[in-house]
Amino acid sequence: MKCLSIQQPWASLICGGIKDVENRSWRVNEAPGRILIHAGKTKRPIEELPIFYSMRIDNAVACGYVPEEHNMPLGAIIGYADITGFTEDCSSDWAQEGHGAEWKWQIENARLFKTPIPYRGRQGLFEVPEIDINNLPEVVDFPKVARNGSTLELPVSSWIFKQLQDLEMFNLYLSEENRYFFADENLEPIPTDSVIFIDAISGEKISLNVDNIVIQEEVEDDGNPIWFFDPNGNELYLYTVNIYYKR
């Protein structure tokens, strides 16, 4: 089966269903379809990334879709994805421009293996004869954020799930992807009575009653709001949603 080696954290973000484009300077003649995703031995520090990306990664970590930075596997096959095409012009927030990003590999149906497979990566699309489309390893079935009236369902990392009874609240950065689960168009919290927290890996659940939800604008040490640009050049401000629950 064909395999592509990708630097972390991008490999984990793809297999966690977060990143839907892989930026490359090259392409192959035809979209290869389903390929394995290999996490290379190098990793780009998340702290070096623009806020627009680092906050999404922090959310993915909190929701259990992506491991914490120090736990991201290296030198291993971690999942698979369908490469459905290549384009030079893409509207995805993960599409980049410039040298080294001439081609955007379009990604669908990415899945994470429950157990990474140590494997030596190579350049380009390389063959992994030990795995084929008919004997793919078991994958994680990630739950999604959902709302049913005044009840929220939130996936969380296994570490957070184990600590819920000792924590006063759970928080995420507010983004275009999740804001409609938590706040209205005026950034007022949506009335919420309870949250069902779901361990993103095991699927175990716990229901907690909500005491309060606070939408908070994040500020610098000098009190000025934290702002940043999205990939389209729009100026945005950083907000968090803080869910206080009754233990």
Short mmCIF file of N, CA and C in Angstrom, two decimals, residues 98-159:
data_model
loop_
_atom_site.label_atom_id
_atom_site.label_comp_id
_atom_site.label_asym_id
_atom_site.label_seq_id
_atom_site.Cartn_x
_atom_site.Cartn_y
_atom_site.Cartn_z
N GLY A 98 3.26 29.71 -1.89
CA GLY A 98 4.70 29.93 -1.94
C GLY A 98 5.48 28.68 -2.25
N HIS A 99 6.79 28.82 -2.21
CA HIS A 99 7.70 27.73 -2.54
C HIS A 99 7.49 26.55 -1.58
N GLY A 100 7.35 25.36 -2.16
CA GLY A 100 7.13 24.17 -1.36
C GLY A 100 5.67 23.84 -1.15
N ALA A 101 4.78 24.75 -1.58
CA ALA A 101 3.34 24.51 -1.40
C ALA A 101 2.59 24.75 -2.71
N GLU A 102 3.26 24.43 -3.82
CA GLU A 102 2.64 24.68 -5.13
C GLU A 102 1.40 23.81 -5.36
N TRP A 103 1.41 22.59 -4.80
CA TRP A 103 0.30 21.66 -4.99
C TRP A 103 -0.36 21.34 -3.67
N LYS A 104 -1.68 21.40 -3.66
CA LYS A 104 -2.46 21.05 -2.47
C LYS A 104 -3.07 19.67 -2.68
N TRP A 105 -2.64 18.71 -1.88
CA TRP A 105 -3.20 17.36 -1.94
C TRP A 105 -4.50 17.37 -1.13
N GLN A 106 -5.61 17.04 -1.78
CA GLN A 106 -6.92 17.12 -1.14
C GLN A 106 -7.21 15.81 -0.39
N ILE A 107 -7.59 15.95 0.88
CA ILE A 107 -7.70 14.81 1.79
C ILE A 107 -9.14 14.61 2.24
N GLU A 108 -9.57 13.36 2.23
CA GLU A 108 -10.88 12.98 2.78
C GLU A 108 -10.74 11.68 3.56
N ASN A 109 -11.72 11.43 4.43
CA ASN A 109 -11.84 10.14 5.13
C ASN A 109 -10.57 9.73 5.87
N ALA A 110 -9.91 10.68 6.49
CA ALA A 110 -8.70 10.35 7.26
C ALA A 110 -9.08 9.63 8.55
N ARG A 111 -8.29 8.64 8.93
CA ARG A 111 -8.54 7.88 10.15
C ARG A 111 -7.22 7.63 10.87
N LEU A 112 -7.32 7.53 12.18
CA LEU A 112 -6.16 7.29 13.04
C LEU A 112 -6.14 5.84 13.50
N PHE A 113 -4.99 5.17 13.38
CA PHE A 113 -4.86 3.82 13.91
C PHE A 113 -4.81 3.87 15.44
N LYS A 114 -5.39 2.86 16.08
CA LYS A 114 -5.36 2.81 17.54
C LYS A 114 -3.93 2.66 18.07
N THR A 115 -3.09 2.00 17.29
CA THR A 115 -1.70 1.79 17.69
C THR A 115 -0.77 2.18 16.56
N PRO A 116 0.17 3.12 16.78
CA PRO A 116 1.14 3.48 15.74
C PRO A 116 2.01 2.28 15.38
N ILE A 117 2.43 2.23 14.13
CA ILE A 117 3.28 1.14 13.65
C ILE A 117 4.66 1.71 13.33
N PRO A 118 5.68 1.41 14.15
CA PRO A 118 7.02 1.93 13.86
C PRO A 118 7.45 1.52 12.45
N TYR A 119 7.93 2.51 11.70
CA TYR A 119 8.29 2.23 10.31
C TYR A 119 9.22 3.33 9.81
N ARG A 120 10.18 2.94 9.00
CA ARG A 120 11.11 3.90 8.43
C ARG A 120 10.48 4.59 7.23
N GLY A 121 10.43 5.91 7.26
CA GLY A 121 9.86 6.66 6.16
C GLY A 121 10.82 6.84 5.00
N ARG A 122 10.29 7.22 3.87
CA ARG A 122 11.09 7.50 2.67
C ARG A 122 10.51 8.72 1.98
N GLN A 123 11.24 9.23 1.02
CA GLN A 123 10.75 10.37 0.26
C GLN A 123 9.72 9.92 -0.76
N GLY A 124 8.83 10.85 -1.13
CA GLY A 124 7.83 10.55 -2.12
C GLY A 124 6.79 9.57 -1.61
N LEU A 125 6.01 9.04 -2.53
CA LEU A 125 5.05 7.99 -2.19
C LEU A 125 5.80 6.66 -2.22
N PHE A 126 5.87 5.99 -1.10
CA PHE A 126 6.62 4.74 -1.05
C PHE A 126 5.70 3.58 -0.69
N GLU A 127 6.15 2.39 -0.98
CA GLU A 127 5.34 1.20 -0.79
C GLU A 127 5.58 0.57 0.57
N VAL A 128 4.48 0.17 1.22
CA VAL A 128 4.54 -0.59 2.47
C VAL A 128 3.90 -1.95 2.19
N PRO A 129 4.70 -2.96 1.86
CA PRO A 129 4.14 -4.26 1.44
C PRO A 129 3.43 -5.00 2.56
N GLU A 130 3.73 -4.68 3.83
CA GLU A 130 3.12 -5.40 4.95
C GLU A 130 1.65 -5.06 5.16
N ILE A 131 1.19 -3.96 4.57
CA ILE A 131 -0.20 -3.52 4.78
C ILE A 131 -0.86 -3.32 3.42
N ASP A 132 -2.08 -3.80 3.30
CA ASP A 132 -2.86 -3.50 2.09
C ASP A 132 -4.26 -3.07 2.50
N ILE A 133 -5.07 -2.72 1.51
CA ILE A 133 -6.39 -2.16 1.76
C ILE A 133 -7.30 -3.13 2.50
N ASN A 134 -6.96 -4.43 2.44
CA ASN A 134 -7.82 -5.45 3.06
C ASN A 134 -7.40 -5.84 4.47
N ASN A 135 -6.25 -5.35 4.94
CA ASN A 135 -5.84 -5.70 6.30
C ASN A 135 -5.38 -4.48 7.09
N LEU A 136 -6.11 -3.38 6.92
CA LEU A 136 -5.78 -2.15 7.64
C LEU A 136 -5.97 -2.34 9.14
N PRO A 137 -5.07 -1.80 9.96
CA PRO A 137 -5.22 -1.90 11.41
C PRO A 137 -6.49 -1.21 11.91
N GLU A 138 -6.87 -1.53 13.14
CA GLU A 138 -8.08 -0.96 13.75
C GLU A 138 -7.90 0.54 13.95
N VAL A 139 -8.97 1.29 13.70
CA VAL A 139 -8.91 2.75 13.79
C VAL A 139 -9.76 3.26 14.96
N VAL A 140 -9.51 4.51 15.32
CA VAL A 140 -10.28 5.18 16.36
C VAL A 140 -11.53 5.79 15.73
N ASP A 141 -12.66 5.60 16.38
CA ASP A 141 -13.92 6.20 15.91
C ASP A 141 -14.19 7.45 16.76
N PHE A 142 -13.69 8.59 16.30
CA PHE A 142 -13.77 9.81 17.11
C PHE A 142 -15.21 10.33 17.21
N PRO A 143 -15.68 10.63 18.42
CA PRO A 143 -16.98 11.30 18.56
C PRO A 143 -16.85 12.77 18.16
N LYS A 144 -17.97 13.40 17.85
CA LYS A 144 -17.98 14.80 17.44
C LYS A 144 -18.71 15.65 18.46
N VAL A 145 -18.42 16.95 18.44
CA VAL A 145 -19.17 17.89 19.26
C VAL A 145 -20.61 17.93 18.75
N ALA A 146 -21.56 17.89 19.67
CA ALA A 146 -22.96 17.89 19.26
C ALA A 146 -23.79 18.60 20.33
N ARG A 147 -24.94 19.10 19.92
CA ARG A 147 -25.87 19.73 20.85
C ARG A 147 -27.27 19.19 20.61
N ASN A 148 -27.95 18.83 21.71
CA ASN A 148 -29.34 18.40 21.67
C ASN A 148 -30.11 19.24 22.67
N GLY A 149 -30.69 20.35 22.19
CA GLY A 149 -31.37 21.27 23.09
C GLY A 149 -30.39 21.91 24.06
N SER A 150 -30.60 21.70 25.35
CA SER A 150 -29.74 22.30 26.37
C SER A 150 -28.64 21.35 26.83
N THR A 151 -28.43 20.27 26.09
CA THR A 151 -27.39 19.31 26.43
C THR A 151 -26.31 19.30 25.36
N LEU A 152 -25.07 19.43 25.81
CA LEU A 152 -23.92 19.37 24.92
C LEU A 152 -23.25 18.00 25.02
N GLU A 153 -22.70 17.53 23.91
CA GLU A 153 -21.83 16.37 23.93
C GLU A 153 -20.45 16.82 23.48
N LEU A 154 -19.45 16.59 24.34
CA LEU A 154 -18.11 17.07 24.05
C LEU A 154 -17.09 15.95 24.18
N PRO A 155 -16.36 15.64 23.11
CA PRO A 155 -15.22 14.72 23.23
C PRO A 155 -14.07 15.42 23.94
N VAL A 156 -13.35 14.66 24.75
CA VAL A 156 -12.18 15.21 25.46
C VAL A 156 -11.08 14.16 25.42
N SER A 157 -9.86 14.60 25.65
CA SER A 157 -8.74 13.66 25.70
C SER A 157 -8.90 12.73 26.89
N SER A 158 -8.26 11.58 26.83
CA SER A 158 -8.35 10.61 27.92
C SER A 158 -7.82 11.21 29.22
N TRP A 159 -6.78 12.04 29.14
CA TRP A 159 -6.22 12.64 30.36
C TRP A 159 -7.23 13.57 31.00
#
